Short mmCIF file of C-alpha atoms (C1' of nucleotides) in Angstrom, two decimals:
data_model
loop_
_atom_site.label_atom_id
_atom_site.label_comp_id
_atom_site.label_asym_id
_atom_site.label_seq_id
_atom_site.Cartn_x
_atom_site.Cartn_y
_atom_site.Cartn_z
CA MET I 5 -116.87 154.74 71.39
CA LEU I 6 -118.45 151.78 69.40
CA THR I 7 -116.12 151.53 66.77
CA GLU I 8 -112.98 151.84 68.77
CA ARG I 9 -111.89 148.29 68.10
CA PHE I 10 -112.47 148.39 64.32
CA LEU I 11 -109.12 147.70 62.45
CA ARG I 12 -107.25 148.56 65.85
CA ASN I 13 -103.60 147.63 65.65
CA LYS I 14 -103.72 146.62 62.03
CA ARG I 15 -101.05 147.38 59.85
CA ASN I 16 -101.25 150.40 57.29
CA VAL I 17 -104.69 151.10 58.19
CA SER I 18 -104.97 153.32 61.34
CA LEU I 19 -108.31 155.40 61.18
CA SER I 20 -108.23 158.98 61.39
CA LEU I 21 -110.50 160.38 64.11
CA GLY I 22 -112.67 161.90 61.49
CA GLU I 23 -113.18 158.54 59.80
CA ARG I 24 -113.80 156.87 63.20
CA GLU I 25 -116.58 159.52 63.77
CA CYS I 26 -117.88 158.94 60.16
CA LEU I 27 -118.12 155.38 60.79
CA GLU I 28 -119.64 155.74 64.30
CA ALA I 29 -122.36 157.93 62.61
CA ALA I 30 -123.13 155.09 60.27
CA ILE I 31 -124.50 153.07 63.05
CA SER I 32 -128.06 153.18 62.87
CA GLU I 33 -128.95 151.08 65.86
CA VAL I 34 -127.35 149.00 68.68
CA GLN I 35 -128.81 145.73 69.46
CA THR I 36 -128.07 143.11 72.27
CA ILE I 37 -128.32 139.30 70.95
CA GLU I 38 -129.08 136.33 73.05
CA PRO I 39 -126.42 133.57 72.67
CA ARG I 40 -126.86 130.96 70.20
CA ARG I 41 -129.14 132.74 67.79
CA VAL I 42 -128.87 132.32 64.21
CA LEU I 43 -129.17 136.15 62.75
CA VAL I 44 -128.77 135.47 58.92
CA LYS I 45 -129.44 132.56 56.94
CA ALA I 46 -127.48 131.74 53.61
CA GLY I 47 -129.33 133.37 50.98
CA ASP I 48 -131.09 136.30 52.94
CA LYS I 49 -130.96 139.52 51.04
CA LEU I 50 -129.14 141.95 53.47
CA ASP I 51 -129.55 145.66 53.41
CA HIS I 52 -127.23 146.26 56.42
CA SER I 53 -124.11 144.92 57.96
CA THR I 54 -123.24 144.20 61.56
CA LEU I 55 -120.28 145.55 63.61
CA LEU I 56 -119.60 143.40 66.50
CA ILE I 57 -118.95 145.47 69.62
CA ASP I 58 -118.97 142.94 72.49
CA GLY I 59 -119.15 139.06 72.61
CA ILE I 60 -118.18 136.27 70.18
CA MET I 61 -120.01 135.60 66.72
CA SER I 62 -119.56 133.10 64.21
CA ARG I 63 -120.32 131.90 60.49
CA HIS I 64 -121.03 128.42 59.61
CA ILE I 65 -122.08 126.31 56.68
CA ASP I 66 -124.59 123.32 57.27
CA ASP I 67 -123.97 119.96 56.00
CA HIS I 68 -126.44 117.26 54.87
CA ASN I 69 -126.69 115.77 58.35
CA GLY I 70 -127.34 118.82 60.21
CA LEU I 71 -123.72 119.22 61.29
CA ARG I 72 -122.04 122.58 60.91
CA GLN I 73 -118.70 123.68 59.84
CA LEU I 74 -117.56 127.16 61.28
CA VAL I 75 -115.89 129.19 58.66
CA ALA I 76 -115.13 132.12 60.84
CA ILE I 77 -115.36 133.25 64.35
CA HIS I 78 -115.55 137.11 65.20
CA VAL I 79 -114.28 139.12 68.04
CA PRO I 80 -115.15 142.67 69.04
CA GLY I 81 -114.26 145.27 66.46
CA ASP I 82 -114.83 142.85 63.70
CA PHE I 83 -117.46 143.65 60.74
CA VAL I 84 -119.12 140.41 60.90
CA ASP I 85 -120.79 140.39 57.55
CA LEU I 86 -119.44 143.31 55.64
CA HIS I 87 -118.89 141.10 52.67
CA ALA I 88 -122.59 141.11 52.32
CA TYR I 89 -122.30 144.75 51.04
CA PRO I 90 -120.77 143.99 47.68
CA LEU I 91 -122.37 140.55 47.57
CA LYS I 92 -125.92 141.36 48.79
CA THR I 93 -126.61 137.74 49.83
CA LEU I 94 -124.49 135.49 51.98
CA ASP I 95 -123.37 131.80 51.18
CA HIS I 96 -123.46 130.91 54.94
CA ASP I 97 -125.37 131.88 58.14
CA VAL I 98 -124.48 134.14 60.78
CA ALA I 99 -124.87 133.46 64.50
CA SER I 100 -124.12 134.61 67.88
CA MET I 101 -121.97 132.25 70.16
CA THR I 102 -122.19 134.21 73.56
CA THR I 103 -124.47 137.37 74.22
CA ALA I 104 -123.47 139.83 71.64
CA VAL I 105 -123.72 143.58 71.13
CA VAL I 106 -123.78 144.75 67.81
CA GLY I 107 -124.04 147.90 65.57
CA MET I 108 -126.21 147.71 62.45
CA VAL I 109 -124.89 149.78 59.56
CA PRO I 110 -127.17 150.18 56.57
CA HIS I 111 -125.67 149.65 53.39
CA GLY I 112 -126.95 153.18 52.10
CA LYS I 113 -124.67 154.74 54.71
CA LEU I 114 -121.64 152.50 53.33
CA ASP I 115 -122.61 153.87 49.92
CA ASP I 116 -122.19 157.50 51.29
CA ILE I 117 -118.85 156.46 53.01
CA ILE I 118 -117.49 154.74 49.70
CA SER I 119 -118.32 158.31 47.79
CA GLU I 120 -117.58 160.92 50.27
CA ARG I 121 -114.39 159.22 51.76
CA PRO I 122 -112.93 156.80 49.37
CA GLN I 123 -109.85 156.39 51.72
CA LEU I 124 -112.18 154.90 54.45
CA GLY I 125 -113.83 152.69 51.66
CA ARG I 126 -110.61 151.25 51.03
CA LYS I 127 -110.27 150.44 54.63
CA LEU I 128 -113.57 148.59 54.69
CA TRP I 129 -112.15 146.69 51.55
CA TYR I 130 -109.17 145.96 53.56
CA ALA I 131 -111.34 144.74 56.57
CA THR I 132 -113.01 142.10 54.34
CA LEU I 133 -109.62 140.93 52.87
CA LEU I 134 -108.37 140.38 56.57
CA ASP I 135 -111.09 137.96 56.99
CA ALA I 136 -110.10 136.03 53.82
CA ALA I 137 -106.61 136.02 55.18
CA ILE I 138 -108.08 134.27 58.13
CA HIS I 139 -110.04 131.81 56.00
CA ARG I 140 -106.82 130.88 54.41
CA ALA I 141 -104.96 130.24 57.80
CA TRP I 142 -108.05 128.07 58.69
CA LEU I 143 -107.69 126.05 55.45
CA PHE I 144 -104.03 125.45 56.48
CA ARG I 145 -105.16 124.30 59.87
CA LEU I 146 -107.61 121.90 58.53
CA GLY I 147 -105.93 120.72 55.54
CA ARG I 148 -102.33 120.11 57.00
CA LEU I 149 -102.56 119.92 60.93
CA ALA I 150 -103.42 116.98 62.90
CA ALA I 151 -106.09 117.43 65.82
CA VAL I 152 -103.44 118.64 68.41
CA GLY I 153 -102.16 121.14 65.85
CA ARG I 154 -105.43 122.44 64.77
CA ILE I 155 -106.56 123.14 68.30
CA ALA I 156 -103.26 124.85 69.09
CA HIS I 157 -103.29 126.91 66.04
CA PHE I 158 -106.95 128.08 66.78
CA LEU I 159 -105.97 128.90 70.51
CA CYS I 160 -103.08 130.92 69.24
CA GLU I 161 -104.85 132.82 66.58
CA THR I 162 -107.78 133.75 68.95
CA ASN I 163 -105.23 134.84 71.57
CA ALA I 164 -103.71 137.04 69.06
CA ARG I 165 -106.86 138.51 67.67
CA LEU I 166 -108.08 139.19 71.16
CA ALA I 167 -104.82 140.70 72.20
CA ALA I 168 -104.89 143.13 69.23
CA VAL I 169 -108.27 144.54 70.68
CA GLY I 170 -107.25 144.46 74.21
CA LEU I 171 -109.32 141.45 75.45
CA SER I 172 -106.14 139.11 76.07
CA ASP I 173 -103.12 139.92 78.02
CA GLY I 174 -101.43 137.50 75.84
CA ARG I 175 -101.56 134.53 78.20
CA GLN I 176 -105.14 134.27 79.48
CA PHE I 177 -108.35 135.29 78.10
CA PRO I 178 -112.17 134.64 78.52
CA LEU I 179 -113.64 132.46 75.59
CA ALA I 180 -117.09 131.18 76.44
CA LEU I 181 -117.11 128.43 73.81
CA THR I 182 -117.72 124.82 74.41
CA GLN I 183 -115.63 121.88 73.25
CA THR I 184 -118.53 121.17 70.73
CA ASP I 185 -117.87 124.67 69.41
CA ILE I 186 -114.06 123.94 69.09
CA SER I 187 -114.90 120.68 67.33
CA GLU I 188 -117.11 122.55 64.61
CA ILE I 189 -114.19 124.98 64.19
CA CYS I 190 -111.37 122.30 63.92
CA GLY I 191 -113.35 119.58 61.86
CA LEU I 192 -113.04 117.09 64.79
CA THR I 193 -115.79 115.47 67.09
CA HIS I 194 -116.28 116.74 70.46
CA VAL I 195 -115.06 113.79 71.84
CA HIS I 196 -111.62 113.93 70.23
CA VAL I 197 -111.44 117.65 71.05
CA ASN I 198 -111.82 116.49 74.72
CA ARG I 199 -108.97 114.23 74.45
CA VAL I 200 -106.76 116.83 72.74
CA MET I 201 -107.54 119.40 75.47
CA ARG I 202 -106.43 116.64 78.06
CA GLN I 203 -103.19 116.46 76.27
CA LEU I 204 -102.49 120.05 75.97
CA ARG I 205 -103.12 120.28 79.55
CA GLU I 206 -100.83 117.48 80.52
CA GLU I 207 -98.08 118.87 78.26
CA ARG I 208 -98.44 122.06 80.15
CA LEU I 209 -98.99 124.03 76.89
CA CYS I 210 -102.68 125.37 77.55
CA ILE I 211 -105.67 124.94 79.95
CA PHE I 212 -109.02 125.62 78.82
CA ARG I 213 -111.50 125.50 81.82
CA SER I 214 -114.68 127.35 82.89
CA SER I 215 -114.63 129.54 79.69
CA VAL I 216 -111.09 130.79 80.34
CA VAL I 217 -108.16 129.85 78.03
CA GLU I 218 -104.81 130.03 79.93
CA ILE I 219 -101.64 129.47 77.74
CA LEU I 220 -98.88 128.11 79.97
CA ASP I 221 -96.36 128.05 77.08
CA PRO I 222 -96.97 130.57 74.22
CA VAL I 223 -93.77 129.34 72.46
CA GLY I 224 -94.59 125.68 72.74
CA LEU I 225 -98.08 126.04 71.78
CA ALA I 226 -97.40 128.25 68.56
CA ALA I 227 -94.75 125.36 67.80
CA ARG I 228 -97.52 122.67 68.00
CA GLY I 229 -99.80 124.58 65.77
CA GLN I 230 -97.26 125.85 63.44
CA PHE I 231 -98.77 129.33 64.11
CA ASP I 232 -97.02 132.50 62.65
CA PRO I 233 -99.38 135.46 63.32
CA THR I 234 -98.15 137.27 60.06
CA TYR I 235 -101.40 136.67 58.28
CA LEU I 236 -103.46 138.84 61.07
CA TYR I 237 -101.60 141.83 59.65
CA ILE I 238 -101.19 143.20 63.34
CA ASP I 239 -98.97 146.06 63.89
CA GLN I 240 -95.46 145.52 64.91
CA MET V 10 -109.83 140.67 24.48
CA LEU V 11 -107.54 139.83 27.69
CA THR V 12 -110.26 140.66 30.18
CA GLU V 13 -113.19 138.73 28.39
CA ARG V 14 -113.45 136.18 31.18
CA PHE V 15 -113.21 138.53 34.03
CA LEU V 16 -116.51 138.27 36.15
CA ARG V 17 -118.20 136.59 33.24
CA ASN V 18 -121.43 135.25 34.25
CA LYS V 19 -121.14 136.56 37.67
CA ARG V 20 -124.35 137.57 39.46
CA ASN V 21 -125.05 141.33 39.84
CA VAL V 22 -121.87 142.47 38.24
CA SER V 23 -121.80 142.53 34.49
CA LEU V 24 -118.91 144.91 33.27
CA SER V 25 -120.14 147.63 30.74
CA LEU V 26 -118.00 147.60 27.73
CA GLY V 27 -116.40 150.94 28.80
CA GLU V 28 -115.44 149.28 32.08
CA ARG V 29 -114.03 146.28 30.37
CA GLU V 30 -111.86 148.59 28.05
CA CYS V 31 -110.71 150.53 30.94
CA LEU V 32 -109.51 147.26 32.75
CA GLU V 33 -107.98 146.09 29.48
CA ALA V 34 -106.15 149.47 29.38
CA ALA V 35 -104.81 148.82 32.84
CA ILE V 36 -102.76 145.79 31.82
CA SER V 37 -99.25 146.96 31.50
CA GLU V 38 -97.88 143.84 30.07
CA VAL V 39 -98.68 140.36 29.25
CA GLN V 40 -96.35 137.49 30.14
CA THR V 41 -96.16 133.65 29.60
CA ILE V 42 -95.11 131.67 32.68
CA GLU V 43 -93.76 128.02 32.72
CA PRO V 44 -95.59 125.53 34.91
CA ARG V 45 -94.74 125.03 38.45
CA ARG V 46 -93.06 128.50 38.90
CA VAL V 47 -93.34 130.28 42.35
CA LEU V 48 -94.19 133.76 41.29
CA VAL V 49 -94.65 135.42 44.59
CA LYS V 50 -93.58 134.48 48.17
CA ALA V 51 -95.32 135.17 51.18
CA GLY V 52 -94.27 138.34 52.65
CA ASP V 53 -93.23 139.96 49.19
CA LYS V 54 -94.32 143.58 48.61
CA LEU V 55 -96.35 143.85 45.45
CA ASP V 56 -96.97 146.74 43.31
CA HIS V 57 -99.01 145.21 40.70
CA SER V 58 -101.94 142.40 40.53
CA THR V 59 -101.97 139.49 38.07
CA LEU V 60 -104.82 138.75 35.89
CA LEU V 61 -104.86 134.95 34.73
CA ILE V 62 -105.67 134.85 31.13
CA ASP V 63 -104.94 131.34 30.42
CA GLY V 64 -103.75 128.18 32.57
CA ILE V 65 -104.22 127.39 36.05
CA MET V 66 -102.56 128.98 39.12
CA SER V 67 -102.53 128.27 42.70
CA ARG V 68 -102.01 129.83 46.05
CA HIS V 69 -100.47 127.93 48.86
CA ILE V 70 -99.12 127.85 52.32
CA ASP V 71 -96.20 125.83 53.68
CA ASP V 72 -95.92 123.80 56.59
CA HIS V 73 -92.92 123.00 58.55
CA ASN V 74 -92.14 119.88 56.69
CA GLY V 75 -92.20 121.36 53.37
CA LEU V 76 -95.56 120.23 52.34
CA ARG V 77 -98.03 122.73 51.29
CA GLN V 78 -101.71 123.30 51.53
CA LEU V 79 -103.32 125.12 48.60
CA VAL V 80 -105.72 127.65 49.59
CA ALA V 81 -107.14 128.44 46.08
CA ILE V 82 -106.72 127.53 42.41
CA HIS V 83 -107.35 130.04 39.66
CA VAL V 84 -109.03 129.63 36.34
CA PRO V 85 -108.81 132.04 33.30
CA GLY V 86 -110.65 135.24 34.07
CA ASP V 87 -109.54 135.24 37.91
CA PHE V 88 -107.52 138.14 39.36
CA VAL V 89 -105.14 135.83 41.21
CA ASP V 90 -103.75 138.30 43.63
CA LEU V 91 -106.03 141.22 43.43
CA HIS V 92 -106.13 141.31 47.45
CA ALA V 93 -102.55 142.46 47.35
CA TYR V 94 -103.76 145.67 46.31
CA PRO V 95 -105.32 146.62 49.46
CA LEU V 96 -103.05 144.43 51.63
CA LYS V 97 -99.88 145.30 50.05
CA THR V 98 -98.12 142.02 50.99
CA LEU V 99 -99.42 138.55 50.73
CA ASP V 100 -99.81 135.74 53.31
CA HIS V 101 -98.99 132.93 51.12
CA ASP V 102 -97.20 131.82 47.81
CA VAL V 103 -98.51 132.28 44.45
CA ALA V 104 -97.51 129.75 41.63
CA SER V 105 -98.29 128.35 38.25
CA MET V 106 -99.66 124.88 37.82
CA THR V 107 -99.61 124.69 34.30
CA THR V 108 -98.03 127.03 31.61
CA ALA V 109 -99.92 130.21 32.25
CA VAL V 110 -100.64 133.40 30.45
CA VAL V 111 -101.18 136.53 32.77
CA GLY V 112 -101.66 140.02 32.37
CA MET V 113 -99.82 142.44 34.82
CA VAL V 114 -101.93 145.24 36.39
CA PRO V 115 -100.05 147.99 38.30
CA HIS V 116 -101.53 149.05 41.42
CA GLY V 117 -101.08 152.53 40.26
CA LYS V 118 -103.67 151.95 37.47
CA LEU V 119 -105.94 150.34 39.91
CA ASP V 120 -105.89 153.62 42.10
CA ASP V 121 -106.80 155.50 38.95
CA ILE V 122 -109.62 152.98 38.39
CA ILE V 123 -111.03 153.51 41.93
CA SER V 124 -111.05 157.34 41.75
CA GLU V 125 -112.20 157.68 38.13
CA ARG V 126 -114.66 154.65 37.97
CA PRO V 127 -116.00 153.86 41.66
CA GLN V 128 -118.50 151.60 40.11
CA LEU V 129 -115.71 149.60 38.56
CA GLY V 130 -113.73 149.70 41.80
CA ARG V 131 -116.76 148.06 43.57
CA LYS V 132 -116.51 145.12 41.11
CA LEU V 133 -113.12 144.76 42.05
CA TRP V 134 -113.97 144.55 45.65
CA TYR V 135 -116.60 142.04 44.61
CA ALA V 136 -114.06 140.06 42.80
CA THR V 137 -111.87 139.59 45.99
CA LEU V 138 -115.16 138.53 48.04
CA LEU V 139 -115.92 135.86 45.63
CA ASP V 140 -112.33 134.51 46.27
CA ALA V 141 -113.27 134.49 49.89
CA ALA V 142 -116.61 132.75 49.29
CA ILE V 143 -114.73 130.06 47.60
CA HIS V 144 -112.23 129.87 50.63
CA ARG V 145 -115.29 129.15 52.82
CA ALA V 146 -116.72 126.47 50.62
CA TRP V 147 -112.91 124.85 50.80
CA LEU V 148 -113.33 125.18 54.47
CA PHE V 149 -116.58 123.24 54.39
CA ARG V 150 -115.05 120.58 52.18
CA LEU V 151 -112.00 120.01 54.63
CA GLY V 152 -113.66 120.31 57.85
CA ARG V 153 -116.82 118.25 57.23
CA LEU V 154 -116.34 116.00 54.19
CA ALA V 155 -114.54 112.54 54.15
CA ALA V 156 -112.00 112.03 51.35
CA VAL V 157 -114.66 110.86 48.46
CA GLY V 158 -116.55 113.94 49.30
CA ARG V 159 -113.70 116.18 49.22
CA ILE V 160 -112.49 115.36 46.09
CA ALA V 161 -116.14 115.00 44.41
CA HIS V 162 -116.80 118.60 45.72
CA PHE V 163 -113.61 119.91 44.17
CA LEU V 164 -114.29 118.47 40.83
CA CYS V 165 -117.88 119.88 40.85
CA GLU V 166 -116.53 123.25 41.78
CA THR V 167 -114.01 123.24 39.13
CA ASN V 168 -116.40 122.07 36.64
CA ALA V 169 -118.86 124.91 37.55
CA ARG V 170 -116.13 127.53 37.46
CA LEU V 171 -114.65 126.39 34.21
CA ALA V 172 -118.01 126.38 32.71
CA ALA V 173 -118.70 129.68 33.68
CA VAL V 174 -116.04 130.99 31.73
CA GLY V 175 -116.66 128.86 28.77
CA LEU V 176 -113.94 126.19 29.38
CA SER V 177 -116.02 123.16 30.43
CA ASP V 178 -119.31 121.75 28.64
CA GLY V 179 -120.59 120.73 32.07
CA ARG V 180 -119.47 117.09 31.58
CA GLN V 181 -115.82 117.01 30.52
CA PHE V 182 -112.95 119.56 30.54
CA PRO V 183 -109.29 119.52 30.53
CA LEU V 184 -107.44 119.72 33.98
CA ALA V 185 -103.71 119.52 33.90
CA LEU V 186 -103.17 118.57 37.67
CA THR V 187 -101.49 115.57 39.08
CA GLN V 188 -103.00 113.47 41.85
CA THR V 189 -100.52 115.02 44.16
CA ASP V 190 -101.98 118.54 43.26
CA ILE V 191 -105.39 117.31 44.16
CA SER V 192 -103.87 115.90 47.59
CA GLU V 193 -102.61 119.28 48.26
CA ILE V 194 -105.93 120.83 47.67
CA CYS V 195 -108.10 118.36 49.43
CA GLY V 196 -105.72 117.75 52.72
CA LEU V 197 -104.98 113.92 51.79
CA THR V 198 -102.04 112.11 50.64
CA HIS V 199 -101.44 111.39 47.03
CA VAL V 200 -101.81 107.74 47.82
CA HIS V 201 -105.28 108.00 49.07
CA VAL V 202 -106.26 110.40 46.37
CA ASN V 203 -105.55 107.60 44.14
CA ARG V 204 -107.72 105.05 46.09
CA VAL V 205 -110.48 107.68 45.86
CA MET V 206 -110.21 108.42 42.23
CA ARG V 207 -110.26 104.48 41.58
CA GLN V 208 -113.66 104.47 43.76
CA LEU V 209 -115.22 107.35 41.69
CA ARG V 210 -114.13 105.49 38.57
CA GLU V 211 -115.68 102.29 39.75
CA GLU V 212 -119.08 103.94 41.02
CA ARG V 213 -119.20 105.56 37.45
CA LEU V 214 -119.22 108.98 38.97
CA CYS V 215 -116.30 110.49 37.41
CA ILE V 216 -113.11 109.67 35.55
CA PHE V 217 -109.95 111.79 35.79
CA ARG V 218 -107.24 110.37 33.23
CA SER V 219 -104.63 112.04 31.10
CA SER V 220 -105.39 115.41 32.35
CA VAL V 221 -109.00 115.25 31.46
CA VAL V 222 -112.00 115.16 34.07
CA GLU V 223 -114.98 113.38 32.68
CA ILE V 224 -118.17 113.56 34.88
CA LEU V 225 -120.32 110.65 34.14
CA ASP V 226 -122.90 111.34 36.68
CA PRO V 227 -123.12 115.05 37.50
CA VAL V 228 -126.00 114.48 40.03
CA GLY V 229 -124.35 111.61 41.84
CA LEU V 230 -121.04 113.44 42.13
CA ALA V 231 -122.59 116.76 43.37
CA ALA V 232 -124.53 114.48 46.01
CA ARG V 233 -121.29 112.90 47.16
CA GLY V 234 -119.61 116.10 47.69
CA GLN V 235 -122.75 117.85 49.12
CA PHE V 236 -121.99 120.45 46.49
CA ASP V 237 -124.26 123.51 46.00
CA PRO V 238 -122.96 125.89 43.69
CA THR V 239 -124.64 128.91 45.14
CA TYR V 240 -121.57 130.14 46.50
CA LEU V 241 -120.00 130.81 43.15
CA TYR V 242 -122.41 133.59 42.51
CA ILE V 243 -122.99 132.44 38.95
CA ASP V 244 -125.73 134.06 36.83
CA GLN V 245 -129.02 131.96 36.43
"C1'" DT C 3 -85.70 101.34 20.46
"C1'" DG C 4 -84.51 101.71 25.06
"C1'" DG C 5 -83.48 104.66 29.14
"C1'" DG C 6 -84.92 107.72 32.13
"C1'" DC C 7 -88.40 109.77 34.96
"C1'" DA C 8 -92.61 111.54 36.76
"C1'" DA C 9 -96.88 110.11 37.87
"C1'" DA C 10 -100.14 106.48 38.95
"C1'" DT C 11 -101.18 102.28 41.09
"C1'" DT C 12 -101.01 98.81 44.62
"C1'" DA C 13 -100.36 96.11 49.05
"C1'" DA C 14 -99.29 95.53 53.90
"C1'" DC C 15 -99.33 97.80 57.78
"C1'" DT C 16 -99.80 101.49 61.35
"C1'" DT C 17 -101.67 105.58 63.11
"C1'" DT C 18 -105.32 108.62 64.02
"C1'" DT C 19 -109.89 109.82 64.50
"C1'" DA C 20 -114.74 108.66 64.74
"C1'" DT C 21 -118.37 106.15 66.75
"C1'" DC C 22 -120.94 104.33 70.52
"C1'" DA C 23 -122.06 104.11 74.97
"C1'" DA C 24 -121.52 105.21 79.61
"C1'" DC C 25 -120.90 108.21 83.38
"C1'" DA C 26 -119.53 112.39 86.05
"C1'" DC C 27 -119.73 117.27 87.21
"C1'" DG C 28 -121.67 121.68 87.86
"C1'" DA C 29 -124.94 125.29 87.65
"C1'" DA C 30 -129.72 126.32 87.72
"C1'" DT C 31 -133.96 125.36 89.26
"C1'" DA C 32 -137.92 123.24 91.54
"C1'" DT R 26 -131.95 119.25 99.17
"C1'" DA R 27 -133.19 116.61 94.88
"C1'" DT R 28 -133.62 117.20 89.85
"C1'" DT R 29 -132.51 118.43 85.45
"C1'" DC R 30 -129.67 119.40 81.62
"C1'" DG R 31 -125.76 120.79 79.14
"C1'" DT R 32 -121.02 120.00 79.09
"C1'" DG R 33 -117.19 117.27 79.97
"C1'" DT R 34 -114.76 113.12 80.47
"C1'" DT R 35 -113.51 108.15 79.48
"C1'" DG R 36 -113.31 103.35 77.55
"C1'" DA R 37 -113.89 100.16 73.82
"C1'" DT R 38 -114.19 99.29 69.22
"C1'" DA R 39 -114.53 100.53 64.18
"C1'" DA R 40 -113.39 103.17 60.20
"C1'" DA R 41 -110.69 106.14 57.58
"C1'" DA R 42 -106.67 107.72 56.15
"C1'" DG R 43 -101.53 107.78 56.53
"C1'" DT R 44 -97.02 105.60 55.83
"C1'" DT R 45 -93.92 102.96 53.53
"C1'" DA R 46 -92.12 100.56 49.92
"C1'" DA R 47 -92.68 98.37 45.46
"C1'" DT R 48 -94.09 98.04 40.98
"C1'" DT R 49 -96.46 99.74 36.71
"C1'" DT R 50 -97.58 102.78 33.16
"C1'" DG R 51 -96.80 106.24 29.76
"C1'" DC R 52 -94.11 109.69 27.81
"C1'" DC R 53 -90.04 112.27 26.45
"C1'" DC R 54 -85.81 111.91 24.25
"C1'" DA R 55 -80.98 110.23 23.14
#
DNA sequence: TGGGCAAATTAACTTTTATCAACACGAATA
DNA sequence: TATTCGTGTTGATAAAAGTTAATTTGCCCA
């Protein structure tokens, strides 16, 4: 089922089978996207939103020097640009980081869902607010944490998000990002990311190699990143 | 009218008179709050949301050393914690920065609005997504801009937001924040904020003194902060 | 009018991170 | 097997921002 990971294990919002089928039916088309494709540019007018089924996608804002700040990454089960439904245009770009499989959901079908199934509509709203909660955690990361903490926090978050949708066992997970990607997420240079990665390795906290993250000391890594997963609103 | 500034001058979402009256009627109580009061702690269960009528409020996340990162500031017309309506608990604290006048809106009344006036419900959703768009701009600010740029960007944003609700003439506006507040917004120390403020003053870009911001060179300041107001979704 | 106090300001010094420049490694390919 | 290219790694140096500690300013109030 394409929507099986949507809001999976999220507090207060388990979808009924009927709701899940309804959402599934709203997917007009499934596409496979190459890695590193920019799908949406800031300002584009959108008539559909994108449910990520497989792979990793990102949202970013460009600066005047052609550098970019990632403002979100998305894992399977996330509605990548659902906020484009009320907002109509986006304030940032959307891109694939890996090969990605996505389901396109026309906004017209969302209109139908809202009017026919207001409870499901509320859950879509909720999904966009989870995104905002993650934005806030990223603000904390960038504003208050030094380089080691930022990367530790990011790795803990990604582990928790992937675990919630069954893509991490809590210790180890595939993550096909480069150190440059991490630098664009954490507001650092790729050179400094490399140094921090070595430090995490030497302190036996975490190893990130060959597109696999292995967390050796989950408690220690969380402490380094002052990571508290409450903001992810994961069940239990 | 208490709700007169809500979504004022925002693109695609002008409220009809009926909608505004409906929202007005949903305010159960108006309160005046002293400066520097923490109204909501992370994790609190909320049964109402707060419309800011006058003053400045903030949302922040505490770190392990008792320092805080502000994740949002709110100006009159903003629904400070509307996202608590779908989420039920917050991931951060809410506080007043100045003396503030707020309208309390019970979540039960929002339920009624959603079911009886789905169009207005959509606009409430929209309002929470504007918050998220501002979060993303703050991520850009913290992740890609150096100290001068961060402060320039913040001052431009605040000017634009206040101007949209009639509280700035585009050049000068009252802003009762301390340099320490700015440091908690921009992820800097208050000492460094002070140095940057002097620099902005010496470059004749902006003067912030006695709780008044005076923008001497709007274009220059925006350039310094790479500020593009599109993300605020302001009309025109 | 003189304390008291929060906020602003400044200086000296330290730490962190960026910048610049090589070089190494490994997978894909000719 | 040699080549290429993206990615990772390392070192030297510079720049930015943090830390610590005074000092000043402006304002409220006894």
